[in-house]
Coordinates of C-alpha atoms in Angstrom, one line a residue:
Chain A
M17 CA -0.2 0.1 0.1
I18 CA 1.0 3.5 -0.8
C19 CA 1.3 6.2 1.6
Q20 CA -1.6 8.7 0.9
E21 CA -0.2 11.8 1.5
C22 CA 3.0 11.8 -0.4
N23 CA 1.7 8.7 -2.9
Q24 CA 5.4 8.0 -3.2
R25 CA 6.6 5.8 -0.5
P26 CA 5.2 2.7 1.0
A27 CA 2.8 3.2 3.7
A28 CA 4.0 2.1 7.0
L29 CA 1.3 3.2 9.5
H30 CA -2.2 2.4 9.3
F31 CA -4.7 4.2 12.1
T32 CA -8.4 3.8 12.0
K33 CA -10.2 6.7 13.1
I34 CA -13.8 6.4 14.2
I35 CA -15.8 9.6 15.0
N36 CA -19.2 9.6 15.9
G37 CA -19.8 5.6 14.6
E38 CA -18.1 7.1 11.4
K39 CA -15.0 5.1 10.3
T40 CA -12.2 6.4 8.5
E41 CA -9.0 4.9 7.8
V42 CA -5.2 6.2 7.3
H43 CA -2.6 5.2 5.8
L44 CA 0.5 7.0 5.8
C45 CA 4.7 6.2 5.0
E46 CA 6.7 7.1 8.4
K47 CA 7.8 10.4 7.1
C48 CA 4.3 12.1 6.1
A49 CA 3.2 11.3 9.5
Q50 CA 5.8 12.3 11.3
E51 CA 4.9 15.5 9.8
K52 CA 1.4 15.4 10.6
G53 CA 1.8 14.0 14.1
E54 CA 0.7 16.8 15.9
M55 CA -2.4 17.0 13.6
F56 CA -3.6 13.7 14.0
I57 CA -3.9 14.3 17.5
F58 CA -4.8 17.9 17.8
N59 CA -6.9 18.4 14.7
G60 CA -10.1 19.8 16.6
E61 CA -11.0 16.3 18.0
S62 CA -12.0 17.9 21.3
G63 CA -11.7 14.7 23.2
F64 CA -8.3 15.0 23.9
T65 CA -8.4 18.0 26.4
F66 CA -5.9 19.3 29.3
N67 CA -8.6 17.7 31.8
N68 CA -8.1 14.3 30.2
L69 CA -4.2 14.8 30.4
L70 CA -4.6 16.0 33.8
A71 CA -6.7 12.9 34.8
G72 CA -4.3 11.0 33.2
L73 CA -1.6 12.5 35.0
L74 CA -3.1 11.9 38.1
N75 CA -4.2 8.1 37.6
I76 CA -0.7 7.0 36.5
D77 CA 0.2 7.7 40.4
P78 CA -0.2 4.3 42.1
N79 CA -1.2 6.1 45.4
F80 CA -4.4 7.1 43.8
Q81 CA -5.6 3.5 42.7
K82 CA -4.9 1.8 46.1
P83 CA -7.4 2.8 48.5
S84 CA -10.4 2.2 45.8
Q85 CA -9.0 -1.2 45.2
S86 CA -9.9 -2.4 48.7
P87 CA -13.3 -3.2 49.5
F88 CA -12.9 -3.2 53.1
H89 CA -11.9 0.3 53.3
Q90 CA -14.6 3.2 52.4
E91 CA -12.2 5.7 52.0
E92 CA -13.5 9.1 52.7
I93 CA -13.9 11.6 50.1
L94 CA -11.1 14.7 49.6
Q95 CA -13.0 17.8 50.1
C96 CA -12.1 21.8 50.2
D97 CA -13.5 22.6 53.9
S98 CA -14.0 26.0 52.2
C99 CA -15.5 25.7 48.8
A100 CA -16.6 22.3 49.0
M101 CA -15.1 21.0 46.0
T102 CA -14.6 17.3 45.7
F103 CA -11.0 15.7 44.7
P104 CA -12.8 13.8 42.2
Q105 CA -14.5 17.1 40.7
F106 CA -11.2 19.1 40.5
L107 CA -10.1 15.9 38.1
K108 CA -13.3 16.5 36.3
V109 CA -12.7 19.9 35.7
G110 CA -9.1 20.4 36.1
R111 CA -9.4 24.0 38.0
F112 CA -9.4 24.4 41.6
G113 CA -12.6 26.0 43.5
C114 CA -10.8 28.7 45.9
S115 CA -7.3 29.2 46.7
H116 CA -7.7 26.8 50.1
C117 CA -8.4 23.8 47.6
Y118 CA -4.1 23.8 47.5
E119 CA -4.4 23.1 51.0
A120 CA -6.9 20.7 51.0
F121 CA -5.3 18.1 48.5
K122 CA -1.7 19.2 49.3
E123 CA -0.6 15.7 49.5
Q124 CA -2.4 14.5 46.2
L125 CA -1.1 17.6 44.4
K126 CA 2.3 17.2 45.1
P127 CA 3.3 14.6 42.0
V128 CA 1.0 16.6 39.8
L129 CA 2.8 19.5 39.9
R130 CA 6.0 17.9 39.5
R131 CA 4.9 16.2 36.6
L132 CA 3.7 19.5 35.1
H133 CA 6.5 21.3 36.1
S134 CA 9.0 19.5 35.4
G135 CA 10.1 18.1 38.7
N136 CA 9.5 21.5 40.7
W137 CA 6.6 21.4 43.2
T138 CA 8.0 24.6 45.1
H139 CA 7.8 28.6 44.3
N140 CA 10.9 30.0 44.1
G141 CA 9.8 33.4 42.2
K142 CA 8.7 36.8 43.7
I143 CA 7.0 37.2 46.9
P144 CA 4.4 40.0 47.3
K145 CA 5.9 42.9 49.4
R146 CA 2.5 43.4 51.8
I147 CA 1.8 39.5 53.3
G148 CA 5.2 38.5 52.0
G149 CA 7.0 40.5 55.0
G150 CA 7.4 37.3 57.2
I151 CA 8.0 35.0 54.3
H152 CA 10.8 37.3 53.3
L153 CA 12.8 37.0 56.4
R154 CA 12.0 33.4 57.0
K155 CA 13.7 32.7 53.4
Q156 CA 16.6 34.8 54.1
I157 CA 17.2 32.7 57.5
E158 CA 16.9 29.6 55.5
E159 CA 19.5 30.3 53.2
L160 CA 21.8 31.8 56.1
K161 CA 21.5 28.5 57.7
S162 CA 22.8 26.6 54.8
N163 CA 25.9 29.3 54.2
L164 CA 26.1 28.5 58.1
K165 CA 26.4 24.8 57.5
D166 CA 28.6 24.9 54.6
S167 CA 31.3 27.4 56.7
I168 CA 31.2 25.0 59.3
N169 CA 32.0 22.2 56.9
N170 CA 34.9 24.1 55.7
E171 CA 36.2 25.1 58.8
E172 CA 35.8 28.7 58.7
F173 CA 34.9 29.5 62.0
E174 CA 35.2 33.4 61.9
K175 CA 32.5 33.4 59.2
A176 CA 30.2 31.1 60.6
A177 CA 30.3 33.1 63.5
E178 CA 29.6 36.2 61.7
I179 CA 26.7 33.8 60.1
R180 CA 25.1 33.0 63.3
D181 CA 24.9 36.6 64.5
E182 CA 23.1 37.6 61.6
I183 CA 20.4 34.9 62.1
R184 CA 20.0 35.4 65.3
K185 CA 19.3 39.3 64.2
L186 CA 16.8 38.2 61.9
E187 CA 15.0 35.9 64.3
K188 CA 14.4 38.5 66.3
N189 CA 12.7 40.6 63.7
L190 CA 11.0 37.8 62.7
A191 CA 9.6 37.3 66.0
A192 CA 8.7 41.2 66.6
S193 CA 6.7 40.9 62.9
H194 CA 4.4 38.1 64.7
E195 CA 4.3 40.2 67.9
G196 CA 3.3 43.2 65.6
G197 CA -0.1 41.3 64.9
E198 CA 0.5 40.2 61.4
Chain B
M28 CA -15.3 54.7 7.2
S29 CA -12.2 55.8 5.4
L30 CA -9.2 53.6 5.7
E31 CA -6.9 55.9 7.9
R32 CA -9.8 56.6 10.6
F33 CA -10.5 52.7 10.4
L34 CA -6.2 52.1 11.0
N35 CA -6.1 55.0 13.5
Q36 CA -8.5 53.3 15.7
A37 CA -7.7 49.5 15.1
V38 CA -3.4 49.9 15.4
S39 CA -2.4 49.4 18.7
S40 CA 1.2 50.8 19.5
W41 CA 2.3 47.2 19.6
M42 CA 1.6 46.7 16.2
S43 CA 3.0 49.9 14.7
A44 CA 6.2 50.7 16.5
A45 CA 9.3 49.5 16.2
G46 CA 11.6 47.5 18.8
P47 CA 14.6 45.8 19.2
D48 CA 15.3 42.8 16.8
S49 CA 11.9 43.8 15.4
D50 CA 12.9 42.6 11.8
I51 CA 12.2 38.9 13.5
V52 CA 10.6 39.3 16.7
L53 CA 7.1 41.1 16.1
S54 CA 6.3 41.2 19.9
S55 CA 7.0 40.2 23.3
R56 CA 3.9 39.5 26.0
I57 CA 3.9 39.3 29.8
R58 CA 1.1 37.7 31.4
L59 CA 0.6 37.3 35.5
A60 CA -2.6 35.3 37.0
R61 CA -3.4 36.4 40.3
N62 CA -6.6 35.8 42.8
F63 CA -7.8 37.8 45.3
D64 CA -7.7 35.5 48.6
E65 CA -11.2 36.0 50.3
Y66 CA -13.4 34.9 46.8
K67 CA -13.4 31.6 45.2
F68 CA -11.9 31.4 41.9
P69 CA -14.0 31.9 38.7
T70 CA -14.8 28.2 38.2
L71 CA -17.0 28.1 41.1
F72 CA -17.7 32.1 42.1
T73 CA -21.2 33.2 43.0
H74 CA -22.6 36.1 40.8
E75 CA -22.2 38.2 44.1
E76 CA -19.0 37.5 44.4
A77 CA -18.0 37.9 40.7
K78 CA -19.5 41.5 41.2
M79 CA -17.7 42.4 44.1
I80 CA -14.5 41.7 42.4
I81 CA -15.1 43.7 39.7
D82 CA -16.7 46.7 41.9
N83 CA -13.1 46.0 43.6
M84 CA -11.2 46.6 40.9
E85 CA -13.5 50.0 39.9
V86 CA -12.8 51.4 43.5
I87 CA -9.2 50.9 43.2
L88 CA -9.0 52.4 40.0
N89 CA -10.5 55.3 41.1
Q90 CA -9.2 56.0 44.5
S91 CA -5.8 55.3 43.6
P92 CA -4.9 54.8 40.4
I93 CA -1.5 54.1 39.0
Q94 CA -0.1 56.9 36.8
K95 CA 2.7 55.4 34.6
F96 CA 0.7 53.8 31.9
G97 CA -1.6 56.6 31.5
Q98 CA -5.4 56.8 31.5
M99 CA -7.2 53.2 32.0
E100 CA -10.6 52.6 30.8
L101 CA -12.5 49.5 32.3
L102 CA -14.7 47.7 29.6
K103 CA -17.7 45.2 30.7
I104 CA -17.9 42.5 28.6
E105 CA -21.3 42.1 28.8
E106 CA -22.0 45.8 27.6
L107 CA -20.0 45.0 24.1
Q108 CA -21.5 44.2 21.0
P109 CA -20.4 40.6 19.6
L110 CA -18.2 42.5 17.1
Q111 CA -16.3 44.9 19.6
K112 CA -15.5 41.3 21.8
R113 CA -14.2 40.0 18.6
V114 CA -11.9 42.9 17.8
L115 CA -10.4 42.9 21.0
V116 CA -9.9 39.0 20.6
E117 CA -8.2 39.4 17.2
K118 CA -6.0 42.1 18.8
H119 CA -5.0 39.7 21.8
L120 CA -6.1 42.3 23.8
I121 CA -8.6 39.7 25.7
S122 CA -9.2 35.8 25.6
P123 CA -11.6 34.2 23.6
H124 CA -12.7 32.8 26.7
L125 CA -12.8 36.0 28.4
A126 CA -14.9 37.3 25.2
E127 CA -17.4 33.9 25.3
D128 CA -17.6 32.0 28.2
S129 CA -16.8 34.5 31.1
R130 CA -19.2 35.5 33.9
Y131 CA -19.0 39.3 34.7
G132 CA -15.9 39.4 32.7
A133 CA -14.3 42.8 32.1
V134 CA -10.9 44.3 31.1
L135 CA -9.3 47.3 31.8
L136 CA -7.1 49.2 29.3
T137 CA -4.6 51.3 28.8
E138 CA -5.0 54.2 25.8
N139 CA -2.3 52.6 24.0
E140 CA -3.2 49.1 24.6
E141 CA -0.2 47.9 25.7
V142 CA -1.2 47.1 29.0
S143 CA -4.9 44.9 29.7
I144 CA -6.3 43.3 32.5
M145 CA -8.7 41.0 32.3
I146 CA -11.1 40.6 35.0
N147 CA -12.5 37.3 36.0
E148 CA -11.4 35.3 33.0
E149 CA -9.9 31.8 33.9
D150 CA -8.2 33.9 37.5
H151 CA -9.8 37.2 38.9
I152 CA -6.9 38.7 37.4
R153 CA -5.0 38.8 34.7
I154 CA -2.1 41.2 34.0
Q155 CA -0.9 41.3 30.9
C156 CA 2.0 43.7 28.8
L157 CA 2.5 43.6 25.4
Y158 CA 5.4 45.3 23.9
P159 CA 6.6 45.5 20.1
G160 CA 10.2 43.6 19.3
L161 CA 11.9 41.8 21.9
Q162 CA 11.6 43.7 24.8
L163 CA 10.7 40.7 27.3
S164 CA 12.7 42.5 30.6
E165 CA 10.7 45.7 29.7
A166 CA 7.4 44.1 29.6
L167 CA 8.0 42.2 33.1
D168 CA 8.9 45.5 34.7
A169 CA 6.0 46.7 33.7
A170 CA 3.7 43.5 34.4
N171 CA 5.3 43.8 37.9
E172 CA 4.8 47.4 39.0
I173 CA 1.2 46.7 37.9
D174 CA 1.1 43.7 40.1
D175 CA 2.8 45.7 43.1
W176 CA 0.1 48.5 42.4
L177 CA -2.8 45.8 43.1
E178 CA -1.0 43.8 45.7
S179 CA -1.0 47.4 47.7
N180 CA -5.0 47.6 47.7
V181 CA -5.9 44.2 48.0
Q182 CA -5.0 40.4 49.6
Y183 CA -4.1 38.1 46.9
A184 CA -4.1 34.2 47.2
F185 CA -0.3 33.4 47.8
D186 CA 1.2 30.4 50.0
E187 CA 4.9 30.4 50.4
K188 CA 5.3 26.8 49.0
H189 CA 3.1 27.0 45.9
G190 CA 3.7 30.9 45.4
Y191 CA 0.6 32.7 43.3
L192 CA -2.4 30.3 44.0
T193 CA -4.3 29.9 40.3
S194 CA -7.2 28.1 38.9
C195 CA -5.3 26.0 36.8
P196 CA -2.3 24.0 38.4
T197 CA -0.3 24.7 35.4
N198 CA -0.1 28.4 36.2
V199 CA 0.4 28.2 39.9
G200 CA 3.6 29.6 41.4
T201 CA 4.8 32.8 39.2
G202 CA 1.4 32.7 37.5
L203 CA 3.6 34.2 34.7
R204 CA 3.2 33.2 30.9
A205 CA 6.1 35.1 28.8
S206 CA 6.0 34.6 25.2
V207 CA 7.6 36.0 22.2
M208 CA 5.9 36.3 18.4
M209 CA 8.3 35.9 15.8
H210 CA 8.3 35.7 12.0
L211 CA 10.6 32.8 10.8
P212 CA 10.2 32.5 7.2
G213 CA 14.1 31.6 6.5
L214 CA 13.8 29.0 9.1
M215 CA 10.6 27.4 7.4
L216 CA 12.0 27.8 4.0
T217 CA 15.0 26.1 4.6
Q218 CA 13.1 23.5 6.5
Q219 CA 14.9 23.9 9.3
I220 CA 12.4 24.7 11.3
N221 CA 10.9 21.0 11.6
K222 CA 14.3 19.9 13.7
I223 CA 14.3 23.3 16.0
I224 CA 10.9 22.7 17.3
P225 CA 11.3 19.5 19.2
A226 CA 14.4 20.7 20.7
I227 CA 12.9 23.7 21.9
N228 CA 10.1 21.9 23.2
Q229 CA 12.7 19.9 25.6
L230 CA 13.5 22.8 26.8
G231 CA 10.3 23.4 28.7
L232 CA 9.2 25.8 26.0
V233 CA 6.1 25.6 23.4
V234 CA 6.4 26.6 20.2
R235 CA 2.9 26.8 18.0
G236 CA 1.2 28.9 15.3
I237 CA -0.8 31.7 16.5
Y238 CA -2.9 31.9 13.2
G239 CA -4.4 29.1 11.8
E240 CA -5.5 25.8 13.0
G241 CA -3.4 22.8 14.2
S242 CA 0.2 22.5 13.5
E243 CA 0.0 25.1 11.0
A244 CA 1.8 28.7 11.2
L245 CA -0.1 31.0 9.2
G246 CA 2.4 34.1 8.0
N247 CA 5.0 32.2 9.3
I248 CA 4.2 33.6 13.0
F249 CA 5.4 31.5 15.7
Q250 CA 4.5 31.9 19.4
I251 CA 7.4 30.9 21.7
S252 CA 6.6 30.7 25.4
N253 CA 7.1 29.3 28.7
Q254 CA 5.4 25.9 30.0
I255 CA 6.7 25.8 33.6
T256 CA 5.6 28.6 36.2
L257 CA 6.5 26.7 39.2
G258 CA 10.3 26.5 40.9
K259 CA 11.7 29.2 38.8
S260 CA 11.8 32.8 39.2
E261 CA 10.4 35.2 37.3
E262 CA 13.9 36.4 35.9
D263 CA 14.9 33.2 35.2
I264 CA 11.7 32.5 33.1
S265 CA 12.2 35.4 31.1
R266 CA 15.7 35.0 30.7
D267 CA 15.7 31.3 29.3
L268 CA 13.3 32.5 27.0
K269 CA 15.3 35.0 25.6
G270 CA 18.1 32.8 25.4
V271 CA 16.6 30.3 22.6
V272 CA 14.5 33.5 21.3
S273 CA 18.1 34.9 20.2
Q274 CA 19.5 31.5 19.2
L275 CA 16.5 31.7 16.9
I276 CA 17.2 35.2 15.5
S277 CA 20.4 34.5 14.8
Q278 CA 19.7 31.1 13.0
E279 CA 17.2 33.1 11.0
R280 CA 19.5 35.8 10.1
S281 CA 21.7 33.0 8.8
A282 CA 19.0 31.4 7.0
R283 CA 18.1 34.5 5.3
E284 CA 21.6 35.3 4.1
A285 CA 22.2 31.9 3.1
L286 CA 19.0 32.1 0.9
R287 CA 20.2 35.3 -0.4
K288 CA 23.8 33.5 -1.3
T289 CA 22.0 30.4 -3.0
S290 CA 18.9 31.4 -4.5
N291 CA 19.0 35.4 -4.7
I292 CA 16.7 35.7 -8.0
Q293 CA 14.1 33.4 -6.9
L294 CA 13.5 34.9 -3.6
E295 CA 13.2 38.0 -5.3
D296 CA 10.9 36.5 -7.9
R297 CA 9.0 35.0 -5.0
V298 CA 8.7 38.4 -3.0
F299 CA 7.8 40.5 -6.2
R300 CA 5.0 37.8 -7.0
S301 CA 3.6 38.0 -3.5
L302 CA 3.6 41.8 -3.7
G303 CA 1.9 41.7 -7.3
V304 CA -1.1 39.4 -5.7
L305 CA -1.5 41.5 -2.8
S306 CA -1.4 44.4 -4.6
N307 CA -4.3 43.2 -7.5
S308 CA -6.0 40.3 -6.2
R309 CA -10.0 41.0 -6.0
I310 CA -10.5 37.8 -3.9
I311 CA -7.9 36.6 -1.4
E312 CA -8.3 34.0 1.5
S313 CA -6.7 34.4 5.1
K314 CA -4.1 31.7 4.1
E315 CA -3.0 32.7 0.9
A316 CA -2.9 36.5 2.0
A317 CA -0.8 35.3 5.1
R318 CA 1.9 33.7 2.6
C319 CA 2.1 36.8 0.3
L320 CA 2.1 39.0 3.6
S321 CA 4.9 37.1 5.0
D322 CA 6.8 37.3 1.7
V323 CA 6.2 40.8 1.1
R324 CA 7.7 41.5 4.9
L325 CA 10.8 39.3 4.1
G326 CA 11.2 41.5 0.9
I327 CA 10.9 44.6 3.1
D328 CA 13.8 43.0 5.6
M329 CA 15.9 42.0 3.2
G330 CA 15.9 45.1 1.2
Y331 CA 14.1 43.8 -1.8
I332 CA 11.3 46.1 -1.3
D333 CA 11.7 50.0 -0.2
K334 CA 9.4 52.6 0.7
M335 CA 7.0 49.9 2.4
P336 CA 6.4 50.3 6.2
K337 CA 7.9 46.7 8.0
T338 CA 4.9 46.0 10.3
I339 CA 2.8 45.6 7.3
L340 CA 2.9 42.2 8.4
N341 CA 2.0 42.5 11.9
E342 CA -0.7 45.0 11.0
L343 CA -2.7 43.2 8.1
M344 CA -2.5 40.0 9.7
I345 CA -4.4 41.2 12.7
L346 CA -6.8 43.9 10.3
T347 CA -7.6 41.1 7.7
Q348 CA -9.4 38.9 10.8
P349 CA -13.1 38.2 10.4
G350 CA -13.8 40.6 13.4
F351 CA -11.9 43.5 12.0
L352 CA -13.3 43.1 8.3
Q353 CA -16.8 43.1 9.5
Q354 CA -16.2 46.4 11.8
Y355 CA -14.7 47.8 8.3
A356 CA -17.5 46.8 6.4
G357 CA -20.0 47.9 9.1
G358 CA -21.8 44.9 9.3
S359 CA -21.5 41.4 9.0
L360 CA -20.3 39.5 5.9
R361 CA -20.4 36.0 4.6
P362 CA -16.9 34.0 4.3
Y363 CA -16.9 34.6 0.5
E364 CA -17.8 38.4 1.0
R365 CA -14.9 38.5 3.6
D366 CA -12.6 37.0 0.8
I367 CA -13.4 39.9 -1.3
R368 CA -13.6 42.8 1.3
R369 CA -10.0 41.4 2.5
A370 CA -8.5 41.6 -0.7
A371 CA -10.0 45.3 -1.0
L372 CA -8.3 46.5 2.2
I373 CA -5.1 45.0 1.3
R374 CA -4.9 46.5 -2.1
D375 CA -5.9 49.9 -0.4
R376 CA -3.6 49.6 2.2
I377 CA -0.7 49.0 -0.2
K378 CA -2.0 51.8 -2.4
M379 CA -1.8 54.3 0.5
E380 CA 2.1 53.3 1.2
Q381 CA 2.7 53.8 -2.3
E382 CA 0.9 57.1 -3.1
K383 CA 3.0 58.6 0.5

C-alpha cells in the first residue's frame, strides 16, 4: 500500500479513526506521519483536552488507585472545606474552586505539580510585599542557615560566627513582626 | 469609514512601533495570573462574588490609580457588542475565553493598549503587557509594577510553598507566561524549523503558530512561550526564553543570508509575485493573504522592497481577520464576502503607502 499523503513511499502506519460511528482509515509512510503527527492529535478532535491529560497524570500514580482497590476501607472523599470542591470534581474540571483547595489537596497535588512543572513543586519566584514580610525573613534565614553549615564544613569558624549573629538578628525581627500583629 | 480613520482606531502601539530585533520578533508579551484571597475562583464563584471583584477593581482604579501607564478604561464584556468583543480578541487584548464564556468578565485597557488587565477570566486577574520587538524584561518590569500596585490594594491568594495560587495547576507559582511572537520565513523556507521545534520543546518551552489551526503557522508567525511556572523565578523564566529566542534570531538571520546567496533571484521573484498578488487580487483567502504578507515582509527586511513599512505584516495579519473586516465593512459578512473585503483592504493599504 502506498502512503496517501505523498503517494510515493510505502505506507508504514495504518490508523483507523472512528468519530461518532463514522470510520475513516488512514495510511501513511513514516515521514508523512511524523510531519502530520501533531495534526492527528489536535485536529479539532476535542476529546483530547487538558482535563483528560490531567486526569491521566493523576491516575498513573499508584497512590490514588490503592484506596479504591480495597473493598473493606470505604475511603473518605477528599473535599475542600472552604469551597466544598471534592478531589474527583477537581480531576474532572482540572480547575480548583478556591485558594484553599491547594491546602486541602496538598498531598495529592505534589506529584501532579512535579509532572506539570518538570520536577518542581515549590515556588521560587516573586513574593508579594505586603503579605510576604515574614516570608521574606524566613527565606533569608533559611539561606543563611545553609551558608552556616557550609562554613562549618569548610572550617571557616570566624565567618560562621558572623552568620550565626546575623541569623539571631533576623530571628528577633521575625518574632517582632509576629507580635506586631500579622 | 475611511481607511485612514479605521487604521487609527484599529492599530495598537505594539503593532506599529518598532522595537529591538523587530525584523524578526514582532512582539513580546508577559502575562501574570493573580487571584483575590477571599473569593472563590471563577470556576465556582457566585454572581455576587464576581460582581464584587469588578466593583473592587473599579474602586482601586478610582481611588488610587496608577499614573505611569496613562488613563485606563474599564470595559465590561456584557456591555460590548459581539463584533467589538471579536475585535478585542483579534488584537490579542482579551482571550476568547473572556469574550465568550466568562461571567461578569471585564477588561482594563490603557490608551496605547500595551497594558490590559483581564478580570474574571480563568483567574480573577490577568495582567498582560504587550510590547513591540524583543522586550521581555521591559514587559516584565511593567507587569511587576502593575502587580505591585494591585497588591498594595488587595489581598492576593499566595502561599509560601506554592506561590501565587491560580485556578489551573499549570499556572501556579509565578503565574507567569512569557511569550514572543516571531516571523521565521527563513527557517521555514530552508526547512530547518521541523528540527528546531522538538529541540525547543525539550527545554520546557512551547512553540506554536498563533494564526491558523492545528500545526500550521499562518504567515510563518510562531509564538514561543514558557510552559513551567513553578520552581523558577520570573527573571529566570524570562531570561531562559530570551536566550532561546536570541538563538532563533541568529539562526533565522543566517538562513536568510544563505537564501540570498543560493537563490537570490528565486527569492526576489517570490517576494515580488506576492506583492503583485496583494496589490491586485480581488478575492483572497486568509491563508493566501498570510503567505503573501510573509513574503512581502521578508522582502522588506532583506531590502528587495523599499518604501513599505515593516509593520505591514503584523498590521494586516490582524486587520484582515473576520472581526476587523466586518467592523470595517460596518456589518456582518459571509465568508465569500470577507475574501472580497480582505482583498480590497489589502489593496487600499498598499496603495496608501505607494502614494505617500
